[in-house]
XYZ file of C-alpha atoms in Angstrom:
786
model
C 24.021 39.410 19.296
C 20.632 38.135 18.811
C 19.443 34.512 19.932
C 18.758 34.171 16.443
C 21.791 34.889 15.086
C 23.307 32.454 17.919
C 21.292 29.965 16.757
C 22.482 30.370 13.471
C 26.424 29.632 14.180
C 25.822 25.909 13.566
C 25.482 26.537 10.728
C 28.744 27.953 9.902
C 30.699 24.769 11.357
C 32.291 22.803 8.622
C 30.837 21.211 5.490
C 31.562 18.140 6.974
C 30.429 18.172 10.073
C 26.776 19.986 8.949
C 26.608 16.736 6.009
C 26.900 14.423 8.806
C 24.497 15.930 11.177
C 22.190 16.121 8.486
C 22.912 12.692 6.852
C 22.220 10.687 10.162
C 18.963 12.700 10.421
C 17.694 11.836 7.775
C 18.545 8.032 8.090
C 16.354 8.396 11.286
C 13.496 8.662 9.695
C 13.402 7.850 6.684
C 15.990 4.602 6.555
C 17.629 3.429 3.134
C 14.905 4.778 1.075
C 15.503 7.332 -1.640
C 12.187 8.145 -3.569
C 11.021 9.373 -6.923
C 8.150 9.673 -8.606
C 7.831 8.572 -12.294
C 5.427 11.283 -13.950
C 4.843 12.434 -17.129
C 5.922 16.815 -17.802
C 2.190 18.597 -19.145
C 3.078 22.041 -20.044
C -0.419 23.353 -20.947
C 1.274 26.872 -21.375
C 4.495 28.816 -21.786
C 3.569 32.027 -21.053
C 3.468 33.585 -17.848
C 3.301 37.716 -16.277
C 6.346 37.477 -14.762
C 9.824 37.737 -16.421
C 12.317 36.442 -14.493
C 16.033 36.882 -15.706
C 16.671 33.992 -15.136
C 13.976 31.452 -16.809
C 13.890 29.907 -20.112
C 10.364 28.334 -19.417
C 7.873 31.363 -20.030
C 7.656 32.855 -23.665
C 5.395 35.420 -25.665
C 2.684 34.996 -27.910
C 3.660 34.443 -31.184
C 2.030 34.157 -34.660
C 0.355 30.112 -35.268
C 2.161 29.205 -32.422
C -0.551 27.651 -30.166
C -1.051 29.441 -26.179
C -2.561 26.584 -24.446
C -1.954 22.528 -25.201
C -5.321 21.445 -26.618
C -7.054 18.700 -24.893
C -6.132 16.127 -26.936
C -2.881 17.477 -27.325
C -2.521 17.054 -23.368
C -4.591 13.622 -23.179
C -1.973 11.986 -26.027
C 0.823 13.194 -23.145
C -1.049 11.849 -20.119
C -1.563 8.649 -22.104
C 1.900 8.155 -23.214
C 3.071 9.228 -19.577
C 0.417 5.614 -18.343
C 1.970 3.355 -21.208
C 5.134 3.794 -19.532
C 4.378 3.270 -16.383
C 4.129 6.650 -14.671
C 1.691 7.825 -11.900
C 2.097 11.016 -11.785
C 0.968 14.160 -14.015
C 3.144 16.786 -13.563
C 0.935 20.059 -14.823
C 3.395 23.118 -15.182
C 2.881 26.702 -16.373
C 3.551 30.158 -16.891
C 1.557 32.443 -13.770
C -1.797 33.961 -15.039
C -0.781 34.753 -18.505
C -4.157 36.406 -19.388
C -3.317 39.121 -16.815
C -0.638 40.283 -19.237
C -1.765 38.837 -22.731
C -4.811 39.853 -24.521
C -3.803 36.359 -26.864
C -4.212 34.334 -24.059
C -7.807 35.695 -22.994
C -8.845 35.109 -26.809
C -7.744 31.372 -26.451
C -8.988 30.741 -23.249
C -12.351 31.373 -24.301
C -11.858 29.736 -27.299
C -11.702 26.716 -25.061
C -14.542 28.024 -22.725
C -12.808 29.629 -20.054
C -12.189 32.671 -18.018
C -8.678 32.066 -16.767
C -6.006 30.031 -16.810
C -6.124 27.746 -13.978
C -10.029 27.528 -15.025
C -8.368 25.240 -17.748
C -5.658 23.635 -16.047
C -8.954 22.193 -13.926
C -10.439 20.673 -16.633
C -7.728 19.295 -17.879
C -6.224 17.799 -14.763
C -10.375 16.419 -14.297
C -10.073 15.249 -17.905
C -6.607 13.651 -17.302
C -7.955 11.546 -13.724
C -10.729 10.326 -15.532
C -9.073 9.232 -19.123
C -5.731 8.011 -17.860
C -6.029 7.121 -13.810
C -2.664 9.340 -13.825
C -2.936 11.521 -10.590
C -2.254 15.162 -11.797
C 0.158 17.411 -9.720
C -0.579 21.320 -9.998
C 1.861 23.938 -10.057
C 0.530 27.479 -11.728
C 2.166 29.837 -9.155
C 0.410 32.423 -7.030
C -3.806 31.140 -6.396
C -6.131 32.670 -4.622
C -8.459 30.373 -1.975
C -10.904 29.315 -4.418
C -8.536 28.297 -7.109
C -6.665 26.117 -4.367
C -10.081 24.678 -3.196
C -11.041 24.487 -6.912
C -7.756 22.269 -8.131
C -7.726 20.412 -4.347
C -10.839 18.349 -6.206
C -8.470 17.101 -9.328
C -5.321 16.854 -7.913
C -3.087 14.501 -5.615
C -1.114 17.421 -5.012
C -0.062 20.898 -5.494
C 2.987 23.006 -5.221
C 4.595 26.841 -5.654
C 8.505 27.210 -5.042
C 9.148 30.022 -2.931
C 12.394 30.382 -4.345
C 12.985 33.255 -2.247
C 11.821 35.229 1.176
C 14.507 38.632 -0.291
C 12.961 41.312 -1.283
C 15.844 42.823 -2.666
C 15.605 40.505 -5.286
C 11.969 41.986 -6.452
C 13.910 45.361 -6.378
C 15.277 46.757 -9.934
C 18.329 45.065 -10.769
C 16.707 41.623 -8.696
C 15.874 38.811 -10.525
C 12.228 39.212 -9.642
C 11.634 43.063 -10.551
C 9.043 42.806 -13.014
C 7.545 39.770 -11.204
C 4.444 40.823 -9.359
C 4.019 36.964 -8.709
C 7.700 36.422 -7.159
C 7.594 38.726 -4.294
C 7.734 36.435 -0.774
C 4.766 37.913 1.114
C 2.390 36.627 -2.050
C 3.409 33.011 -2.048
C 3.691 32.631 1.596
C 0.089 33.678 1.653
C -0.552 31.100 -1.218
C 1.204 28.485 0.832
C -0.457 29.143 3.958
C -3.720 28.735 1.632
C -3.188 25.659 1.032
C -2.161 24.551 4.509
C -5.730 26.108 5.840
C -7.037 23.817 3.316
C -5.302 20.524 4.011
C -3.493 20.288 0.535
C -0.072 18.107 0.334
C 2.190 20.942 -0.748
C 5.567 21.142 -2.426
C 7.433 24.122 -2.333
C 11.637 25.451 -2.249
C 14.485 27.542 -2.961
C 16.395 28.683 -5.791
C 19.894 29.026 -4.406
C 22.232 31.388 -6.664
C 20.046 33.875 -7.840
C 21.860 36.682 -5.662
C 20.215 35.664 -2.836
C 22.526 35.245 0.677
C 23.112 32.034 2.799
C 21.502 33.955 5.580
C 18.460 34.309 3.557
C 17.795 31.145 2.393
C 18.038 30.255 6.276
C 14.246 33.113 6.326
C 13.162 30.843 3.891
C 13.539 27.821 5.066
C 12.402 29.116 8.301
C 9.327 30.318 6.903
C 8.737 27.215 5.286
C 9.114 25.418 8.807
C 6.888 27.934 10.506
C 3.778 27.183 8.024
C 4.311 23.669 7.964
C 4.411 23.660 12.229
C 1.012 25.389 11.604
C -0.713 23.115 8.781
C 1.407 19.855 8.473
C 0.793 20.052 4.442
C 4.337 20.864 3.307
C 4.900 17.527 1.623
C 8.449 18.113 0.321
C 11.159 20.924 -0.069
C 13.286 21.113 -3.040
C 16.714 22.456 -3.124
C 17.288 23.743 -6.517
C 20.515 25.048 -8.385
C 20.470 27.960 -10.461
C 21.357 27.200 -13.495
C 22.793 29.823 -16.033
C 20.456 29.630 -19.336
C 21.263 31.114 -22.667
C 19.476 34.427 -23.786
C 18.675 35.375 -20.582
C 19.672 38.716 -18.651
C 21.974 36.276 -15.858
C 23.517 34.048 -19.045
C 26.783 34.693 -17.486
C 26.184 34.937 -14.150
C 27.920 32.145 -12.021
C 26.462 29.431 -10.755
C 26.683 28.073 -6.922
C 29.355 25.562 -6.864
C 29.018 21.850 -5.358
C 29.819 23.038 -2.146
C 27.048 25.496 -1.669
C 24.894 23.208 -2.976
C 26.049 20.864 -0.761
C 25.921 23.246 2.441
C 22.023 23.917 1.343
C 20.763 20.870 1.482
C 22.436 20.172 5.081
C 21.283 22.867 6.394
C 17.870 22.533 5.160
C 17.613 19.243 6.492
C 18.692 20.607 10.053
C 16.144 23.487 9.521
C 13.257 21.451 8.704
C 13.569 18.143 10.550
C 14.303 14.028 10.385
C 10.973 13.554 8.357
C 10.796 16.286 6.140
C 11.027 14.899 2.008
C 14.166 16.902 0.997
C 14.640 16.864 -2.564
C 17.244 18.107 -5.388
C 17.197 17.633 -9.119
C 19.285 15.117 -9.795
C 19.525 16.691 -13.844
C 20.971 19.418 -12.591
C 24.138 18.082 -10.834
C 24.972 14.867 -12.741
C 27.754 12.576 -11.394
C 27.343 13.879 -8.014
C 24.618 11.572 -6.694
C 26.779 10.600 -3.433
C 27.351 14.079 -2.682
C 23.936 14.904 -2.251
C 22.708 11.542 -0.483
C 25.820 12.266 1.600
C 24.126 15.674 2.250
C 20.798 14.332 3.586
C 18.407 14.658 0.885
C 15.489 11.643 0.797
C 14.551 12.162 -2.420
C 14.925 12.585 -6.313
C 11.708 14.037 -7.108
C 9.636 13.146 -10.624
C 11.915 11.768 -13.179
C 9.820 11.133 -16.478
C 10.541 8.640 -18.783
C 8.931 10.379 -21.795
C 8.882 13.723 -21.657
C 11.995 16.080 -20.967
C 12.475 18.620 -18.446
C 10.440 21.535 -19.743
C 12.285 24.131 -16.885
C 15.699 22.754 -17.593
C 15.231 21.341 -21.031
C 19.572 21.197 -21.459
C 19.663 18.831 -18.352
C 18.080 15.679 -19.325
C 16.662 13.249 -17.029
C 19.192 10.620 -15.329
C 17.702 7.008 -16.369
C 15.836 5.530 -14.147
C 18.166 2.324 -14.013
C 20.388 4.153 -13.826
C 19.436 6.078 -10.723
C 18.264 2.859 -8.950
C 21.958 1.490 -9.314
C 23.664 4.381 -8.400
C 21.466 4.739 -4.978
C 22.160 1.230 -4.262
C 25.805 1.910 -5.000
C 25.374 4.119 -1.735
C 23.382 1.590 0.312
C 19.904 3.076 -0.453
C 16.898 1.626 -2.517
C 15.397 3.803 -4.623
C 11.318 3.218 -4.485
C 8.573 5.036 -6.524
C 6.631 7.063 -4.699
C 2.671 8.987 -5.933
C 2.954 12.461 -6.354
C 1.810 12.984 -2.704
C 3.799 11.325 0.216
C 2.855 7.997 1.550
C 2.116 10.218 5.236
C -0.847 11.666 2.953
C -1.622 8.728 1.355
C -2.355 6.804 4.307
C -4.174 9.661 5.752
C -6.005 10.429 2.244
C -9.432 11.409 3.978
C -7.860 13.820 5.837
C -5.647 15.474 2.840
C -7.319 14.575 -0.615
C -10.608 14.884 -2.333
C -12.644 11.900 -2.199
C -12.113 10.699 -5.447
C -8.710 11.161 -5.460
C -8.532 9.480 -2.190
C -9.921 6.225 -3.902
C -7.721 6.629 -6.567
C -4.620 6.966 -4.010
C -5.884 4.010 -2.144
C -5.791 1.649 -5.411
C -2.296 2.982 -6.419
C -0.802 2.253 -3.342
C 1.165 0.034 -1.395
C 0.545 -0.230 2.523
C 3.577 1.914 3.365
C 2.043 4.132 1.068
C 4.227 4.330 -1.593
C 3.198 3.365 -5.496
C 2.789 -0.443 -5.752
C 5.349 -1.724 -7.285
C 4.176 -4.313 -9.786
C 0.164 -4.580 -10.657
C 0.032 -8.484 -9.521
C -2.751 -8.575 -7.086
C -4.294 -11.732 -4.977
C -7.140 -13.572 -7.083
C -5.280 -12.550 -10.346
C -3.521 -14.533 -12.966
C -0.203 -12.191 -13.848
C 2.924 -14.377 -12.739
C 4.624 -12.761 -9.964
C 7.374 -10.645 -10.996
C 10.832 -11.758 -9.810
C 12.070 -9.170 -6.799
C 15.027 -6.525 -8.126
C 17.577 -7.130 -5.883
C 20.720 -4.242 -6.939
C 21.886 -3.533 -2.735
C 24.812 -5.394 -2.182
C 24.440 -4.838 1.417
C 21.813 -6.004 4.101
C 20.648 -3.282 6.224
C 22.474 -4.251 9.924
C 19.196 -3.393 12.120
C 17.412 -6.061 9.675
C 20.432 -8.586 10.110
C 20.068 -8.043 13.639
C 15.721 -8.478 14.203
C 16.073 -11.881 12.272
C 18.529 -12.949 14.118
C 16.717 -12.962 17.553
C 13.462 -14.388 15.925
C 15.396 -17.203 15.068
C 16.507 -17.281 18.418
C 13.323 -17.582 19.577
C 13.287 -14.047 20.822
C 9.396 -12.752 20.946
C 9.981 -9.271 18.979
C 8.943 -5.883 19.436
C 6.209 -4.604 17.892
C 8.799 -2.018 15.990
C 10.754 -4.565 15.311
C 8.162 -6.913 12.799
C 7.384 -2.988 11.298
C 10.806 -2.604 10.442
C 10.815 -6.399 8.824
C 7.702 -5.535 6.365
C 9.001 -2.154 5.163
C 11.903 -4.680 3.532
C 12.972 -4.084 0.186
C 15.396 -4.850 -2.090
C 18.294 -7.359 -0.524
C 16.744 -6.591 2.715
C 13.752 -8.459 1.513
C 15.694 -11.195 0.157
C 17.713 -11.576 3.452
C 13.971 -12.407 5.349
C 12.919 -14.413 3.240
C 16.137 -16.346 2.652
C 16.118 -16.687 6.672
C 12.299 -17.731 6.603
C 12.885 -20.472 4.199
C 15.855 -21.717 6.807
C 14.331 -21.359 9.461
C 11.844 -23.498 8.019
C 13.996 -26.085 6.674
C 15.360 -26.443 9.912
C 11.910 -26.806 11.512
C 10.270 -29.331 8.654
C 12.942 -30.417 6.826
C 12.124 -30.504 2.531
C 8.348 -31.656 3.128
C 5.358 -29.906 1.932
C 2.095 -30.876 3.550
C -1.650 -30.272 2.611
C -5.158 -31.824 3.132
C -7.620 -33.871 0.971
C -10.803 -31.618 1.717
C -14.261 -30.335 1.126
C -15.138 -26.547 1.753
C -18.841 -26.907 2.527
C -20.320 -23.099 2.642
C -24.032 -24.016 3.992
C -25.268 -20.320 3.207
C -24.318 -16.629 2.332
C -27.164 -15.499 4.019
C -26.093 -13.085 6.515
C -27.197 -10.331 8.643
C -23.843 -8.640 9.632
C -22.317 -6.075 7.144
C -18.280 -6.709 7.250
C -16.903 -4.349 4.404
C -14.884 -6.704 2.632
C -17.410 -9.328 2.290
C -18.382 -10.342 -1.141
C -19.626 -13.811 -0.371
C -22.572 -12.607 2.801
C -26.168 -11.990 0.704
C -29.546 -10.672 2.724
C -32.244 -13.102 1.680
C -33.618 -11.523 -1.246
C -30.363 -9.701 -2.485
C -29.492 -10.730 -6.224
C -27.784 -7.515 -7.339
C -23.826 -9.057 -6.090
C -22.170 -12.202 -7.530
C -24.444 -15.514 -7.104
C -28.040 -15.754 -5.465
C -28.708 -16.626 -1.725
C -28.972 -19.880 -0.839
C -29.647 -21.558 2.412
C -28.215 -25.203 2.261
C -30.861 -28.279 2.615
C -29.219 -30.722 5.657
C -29.076 -33.487 2.622
C -27.067 -31.366 0.602
C -24.731 -30.669 3.162
C -24.411 -34.858 3.795
C -24.481 -35.423 0.137
C -21.343 -33.621 -0.458
C -19.811 -34.718 3.128
C -20.667 -38.712 1.285
C -18.530 -36.909 -1.565
C -16.153 -35.738 0.076
C -15.154 -39.046 1.704
C -15.348 -41.535 -1.622
C -13.253 -38.786 -3.152
C -10.290 -39.653 -0.282
C -11.026 -36.342 1.801
C -10.403 -36.457 5.848
C -11.734 -32.866 6.475
C -14.688 -31.029 5.682
C -14.240 -27.788 6.272
C -17.676 -26.048 6.855
C -18.328 -22.145 6.820
C -21.258 -19.357 6.327
C -23.189 -16.606 6.730
C -24.676 -15.545 9.715
C -28.069 -16.748 8.733
C -30.784 -14.637 11.041
C -32.898 -18.299 11.492
C -29.461 -20.421 12.703
C -29.051 -20.868 16.568
C -26.800 -23.607 18.281
C -28.612 -26.386 17.615
C -28.084 -25.444 14.343
C -24.367 -25.672 14.276
C -24.734 -28.820 16.427
C -27.449 -30.707 13.942
C -24.759 -29.987 10.905
C -22.073 -31.608 12.876
C -24.162 -35.059 13.513
C -25.652 -34.990 10.823
C -22.546 -35.470 9.375
C -20.806 -37.859 11.807
C -24.280 -40.013 10.996
C -22.762 -40.442 7.372
C -18.932 -40.245 7.392
C -18.425 -41.371 11.100
C -14.375 -40.965 10.570
C -14.613 -37.781 8.927
C -12.408 -34.694 10.524
C -15.457 -31.317 10.965
C -13.204 -28.807 10.432
C -15.875 -26.094 11.009
C -17.446 -22.648 12.657
C -15.615 -19.552 12.992
C -15.201 -17.534 16.210
C -17.901 -15.024 15.021
C -20.081 -18.669 13.938
C -19.152 -19.980 17.650
C -20.099 -16.606 19.497
C -23.329 -16.204 17.781
C -24.948 -19.635 18.329
C -23.561 -19.828 22.402
C -25.718 -16.329 22.443
C -29.259 -18.311 21.163
C -29.237 -20.964 23.219
C -28.022 -19.111 26.352
C -24.728 -20.913 26.936
C -21.355 -19.534 27.616
C -18.882 -19.899 25.000
C -17.008 -23.161 26.598
C -19.869 -24.952 27.055
C -21.343 -24.759 23.587
C -17.566 -25.562 21.857
C -18.277 -28.817 24.589
C -21.591 -29.181 23.031
C -20.190 -29.151 19.732
C -17.292 -31.741 20.559
C -19.343 -34.019 22.013
C -21.982 -33.237 18.311
C -18.708 -34.622 16.233
C -16.674 -31.130 15.885
C -12.756 -31.737 15.544
C -11.308 -27.844 15.424
C -12.156 -24.821 14.516
C -10.566 -22.828 11.509
C -8.805 -19.566 13.207
C -11.263 -16.946 10.410
C -13.143 -14.457 11.698
C -9.755 -13.010 12.837
C -9.465 -10.791 10.001
C -6.972 -7.778 11.566
C -6.537 -7.730 14.876
C -7.146 -4.435 15.905
C -9.684 -3.084 16.850
C -9.233 0.501 14.855
C -9.353 -1.706 11.776
C -12.154 -4.048 12.914
C -14.518 -0.483 13.549
C -14.144 0.654 10.064
C -14.099 -3.092 8.127
C -16.493 -5.099 10.155
C -18.047 -2.512 12.988
C -20.670 -4.596 14.347
C -18.720 -7.859 14.634
C -16.298 -9.279 17.165
C -13.894 -7.436 18.776
C -10.550 -8.706 18.895
C -10.273 -10.035 23.042
C -13.883 -11.654 21.438
C -11.862 -13.710 18.751
C -8.825 -14.499 20.988
C -11.633 -15.142 23.692
C -13.005 -18.284 21.291
C -9.699 -19.433 20.624
C -8.294 -19.326 24.054
C -11.725 -20.980 25.528
C -11.493 -23.925 22.514
C -7.850 -24.282 23.504
C -8.973 -25.387 26.981
C -11.690 -27.476 26.031
C -9.523 -29.520 23.629
C -10.076 -28.032 20.626
C -6.842 -27.177 18.051
C -7.476 -24.483 16.056
C -5.850 -22.410 12.706
C -4.876 -18.776 13.190
C -5.041 -16.366 9.713
C -4.809 -13.128 9.007
C -6.857 -11.166 6.486
C -4.565 -8.272 5.034
C -3.576 -5.258 2.281
C -7.288 -3.142 2.453
C -7.252 -0.429 4.842
C -4.627 -1.537 7.915
C -1.032 -1.009 7.926
C 2.045 -2.879 8.930
C 1.866 -1.957 12.535
C -1.640 -3.551 12.557
C 0.115 -6.578 11.475
C 2.761 -6.538 13.831
C -0.103 -6.328 16.409
C -1.946 -9.667 15.636
C 0.980 -11.632 15.062
C 1.971 -10.662 18.382
C -1.343 -11.070 19.420
C -1.125 -14.899 17.934
C 2.650 -15.846 19.576
C 1.250 -14.499 22.780
C -1.735 -16.423 22.927
C 0.087 -19.746 21.723
C 2.600 -18.934 24.038
C -0.493 -19.324 27.010
C -1.887 -22.121 25.749
C -0.153 -24.229 22.372
C -3.644 -24.961 21.057
C -3.110 -23.442 16.796
C -1.725 -25.618 14.467
C -0.706 -23.266 12.012
C -1.478 -19.420 10.542
C -2.397 -18.662 7.228
C -2.310 -15.460 5.395
C -5.150 -14.964 3.606
C -4.352 -11.784 1.260
C -7.738 -9.618 1.059
C -9.099 -10.102 -2.961
C -10.295 -6.720 -3.755
C -12.364 -7.221 -7.012
C -15.504 -7.480 -5.994
C -15.162 -6.655 -2.025
C -17.790 -3.600 -1.453
C -15.215 -1.441 -0.007
C -12.852 -1.432 -2.641
C -15.862 -1.014 -4.968
C -16.482 1.982 -2.833
C -13.055 3.653 -3.081
C -12.308 2.753 0.228
C -9.321 0.012 0.231
C -6.250 -1.007 -1.348
C -6.256 -3.618 -4.118
C -5.120 -6.310 -1.816
C -1.560 -6.826 -0.874
C 1.730 -6.433 -3.142
C 3.485 -9.472 -4.501
C 6.437 -8.091 -1.895
C 3.968 -7.719 1.206
C 2.426 -11.090 0.218
C 5.237 -13.173 0.296
C 6.964 -11.094 3.730
C 3.599 -11.677 5.609
C 4.961 -15.566 5.197
C 7.990 -14.746 5.712
C 7.690 -12.659 9.106
C 4.643 -14.877 10.222
C 7.776 -18.036 10.598
C 9.947 -15.724 12.215
C 7.659 -13.533 14.848
C 5.498 -17.126 15.637
C 9.181 -18.756 16.013
C 9.602 -21.150 17.450
C 5.697 -21.305 19.212
C 3.543 -22.133 15.761
C 5.281 -24.429 13.528
C 3.518 -24.490 10.403
C 2.812 -21.623 8.327
C 0.080 -21.876 5.479
C 0.529 -20.431 1.723
C -3.261 -19.706 0.385
C -3.068 -21.039 -3.339
C -6.403 -19.813 -4.019
C -5.463 -15.932 -3.071
C -2.057 -16.713 -4.260
C -2.225 -18.528 -7.257
C -0.240 -21.182 -7.572
C 3.020 -19.755 -9.465
C 2.501 -17.206 -6.076
C 1.865 -19.919 -3.732
C 5.779 -21.082 -5.092
C 7.126 -18.254 -4.114
C 5.862 -18.621 -0.664
C 6.624 -22.521 -0.246
C 10.597 -20.968 -0.988
C 9.716 -17.924 1.903
C 9.411 -19.365 4.554
C 6.260 -21.381 4.047
C 5.748 -25.048 4.244
C 2.022 -25.965 3.847
C -0.344 -25.464 0.994
C -3.154 -26.290 2.562
C -6.395 -28.048 1.131
C -7.753 -29.175 -2.109
C -11.077 -27.507 -1.094
C -12.937 -29.469 -3.963
C -15.622 -26.218 -3.526
C -14.061 -22.672 -2.987
C -17.297 -20.129 -2.950
C -15.826 -17.372 -0.714
C -12.476 -15.881 -2.556
C -14.110 -16.706 -5.990
C -17.338 -14.441 -4.036
C -14.634 -11.015 -4.235
C -13.240 -12.085 -7.730
C -10.386 -14.251 -7.362
C -9.577 -16.088 -10.861
C -7.708 -19.284 -9.786
C -9.866 -22.755 -9.923
C -12.331 -24.361 -7.177
C -10.348 -27.619 -6.064
C -6.505 -28.548 -6.566
C -6.041 -31.873 -7.187
C -3.726 -34.172 -5.087
C -1.630 -35.199 -8.584
C -1.280 -31.354 -9.606
C -0.524 -30.156 -5.630
C 2.123 -32.929 -5.497
C 3.649 -31.706 -9.131
C 3.823 -28.436 -8.016
C 5.614 -29.203 -4.772
C 8.236 -31.499 -6.425
C 8.745 -28.809 -9.296
C 10.332 -26.945 -6.584
C 12.222 -29.386 -5.237
C 10.760 -30.724 -2.281
C 8.564 -34.000 -1.194
C 4.730 -33.433 -0.941
C 2.703 -35.196 1.936
C -0.980 -35.866 2.754
C -1.773 -35.303 5.873
C -4.614 -34.455 8.060
C -6.181 -31.722 10.047
C -3.975 -32.357 12.853
C -0.386 -32.740 11.148
C -0.529 -36.310 11.250
C 0.150 -38.667 7.529
C -3.074 -39.359 6.248
C -3.917 -43.101 6.391
C -2.589 -44.675 2.707
C -6.252 -45.603 2.146
C -7.248 -42.078 2.259
C -4.095 -41.222 -0.140
C -5.033 -43.944 -2.496
C -8.858 -42.527 -2.864
C -7.476 -39.176 -3.485
C -5.614 -40.174 -6.382
C -8.315 -41.490 -8.523
C -11.651 -39.436 -7.649
C -14.519 -39.621 -9.341
C -16.025 -36.340 -10.979
C -18.031 -34.116 -8.613
C -21.695 -33.708 -8.910
C -23.143 -30.776 -9.700
C -24.280 -28.810 -6.797
C -27.464 -28.295 -5.157
C -28.314 -24.169 -3.986
C -31.222 -24.531 -1.777
C -32.740 -21.117 -2.286
C -33.849 -18.985 0.742
C -36.306 -20.205 2.748
C -37.852 -19.812 6.677
C -35.955 -22.112 8.640
C -36.299 -23.395 12.062
C -33.509 -24.089 14.203
C -32.511 -27.905 14.194
C -32.591 -30.182 16.744
């Protein structure tokens, strides 16, 4: 007996053993998730030069019947799909009909093309441009040039291997007379796709005369190609269905046990991470058994068009499939035609225009975004869908450790961020219960004023729409550099309106020195001695110290003497240097940011902590960030609060260049507040939500999911407004308190250090005068103020 045959003996095990092993292997990589793609099916042509004996899709030319869908017909189908929330345009068609039919050649000529694949490429580009749907193309056997051409306008491509059995191509076999079904020809297309870095779909068709050993041969051939190139994103196990008016109309179909054996075998051969799919419409009523056999994907489902290859088998309703999946303990999640691993590495696997579109449609894990909410827009936050009746035991255990104060492992935090459905609800409820235990029913806020003294900056952070060059008028707003008189005027006005704090930050102006920052503090204290100055990011501190030749600690002590009270924890962005190298390569790194906070805490300055998330980073970066904050807080105790700042994408340069996602999804944004509460417990007790970025309704959701602080009233908000947020520049105290009471909580006005605000301040804040118009001093050459 050969070694290969000895290895195959494992597949002779009882079916129950095989499926149990396959399901466990699947769960180790995919957890509770079952994916599907919400698609629209576009049958570009039903002509084919092959004559497979089981197929009803392929037709022959008939007078009066169009050979190809017209561009208008293609767009009409695609637009209907887009309106129904689809993300994928699946183009299906026969293999190169022009090589067999004159009618196909004539029709192509009338359309301005020589080949079917040339016309397909043009239609993919049209759909992408006009509807935003991501094309997936199944045109059959292709040359290197054809695969490369389609790669520019598709998110993924595919060809069903079907079988590696040469016997099936002999006389009497189902592939006799079908030159494109020779295994070597199809395997070559698969190989070319791997060399060209195309996310690729393939699979096998069972029950067409092949043996089980031949199925294993086909699966091993796919595994070998994937091992060489890493490009096989999914493998479909499709069961033959006998169709009328075909040569196999009376043939026996594979039974359920045979299908389950093949799914389990595919999982065992292809490994835990492979996406293995079995079409649900071909096996209605046995979803539980298919899941138990080891699949993790239901394939493309359409709310608009039928399965043109199996028109007799209607798609299950997506809502029904979600409920059926939940009944098995699994969670249905919508994916794009390109799977998450490839979406997260879009620059490697996708053409630039496709990569930008995929990023705009993706969540942090690489799945399709589950709503059209984004930070800064005014869409109401959607209610979470909860179908599962149970909570993942692993997640429950992580939460139990977090609420006991244990430092979580990085992978534990990553797992929490992936939570959906009942697991998501469990996390948010646990965080809210912990919030209640730590801070009671009180929601705090501070009456403050933002003063952004200049938007001129010589750094080039790719996320920032606020900063300008001296004469850069092209972006939102004009460059300015506030006169000291305008800064003090605003501080006085803020005090008169009940503020206890001014928050000062700006761009890194090339003419500013440490003396400039010191002079600003002294000027404010001279006119409003009791005002708390919350000012200067870690970048401003680093730059200021360098310009006056002082160590950071000594410079901070100098600022304290001038009146500085606390530091904002901004310029943190993401405390992961791989991400910082992309979004702010010339900015301070993770160690330098932490060192500024450590130095501030040593000299007696408290600081806030922030995270700016939802752009190019992953949840692993979020976990690194939270653990860095927790570890520094364990060392110094100097952080007053944690403030999640979701990325506002609208005007951000890196989004406009196609480099970034459009901020976190609502699920991710809420989880950041909840997991922040859990992962930082008990070291950081205040979790603040940003009403400017989350919106009032979104902030309310966060306050019910672990947050206990609503931040500041602001009076003037410039940075998020420059990025495109549609929320207001001021949230007056009486409106803040109305929001807080609307969720059954008690408002409390505080100062920057979380002490109750004096009653005199609170009274002044409740009857404020209207703000005077701000004066934005134009750029000017400015010597350091000393």
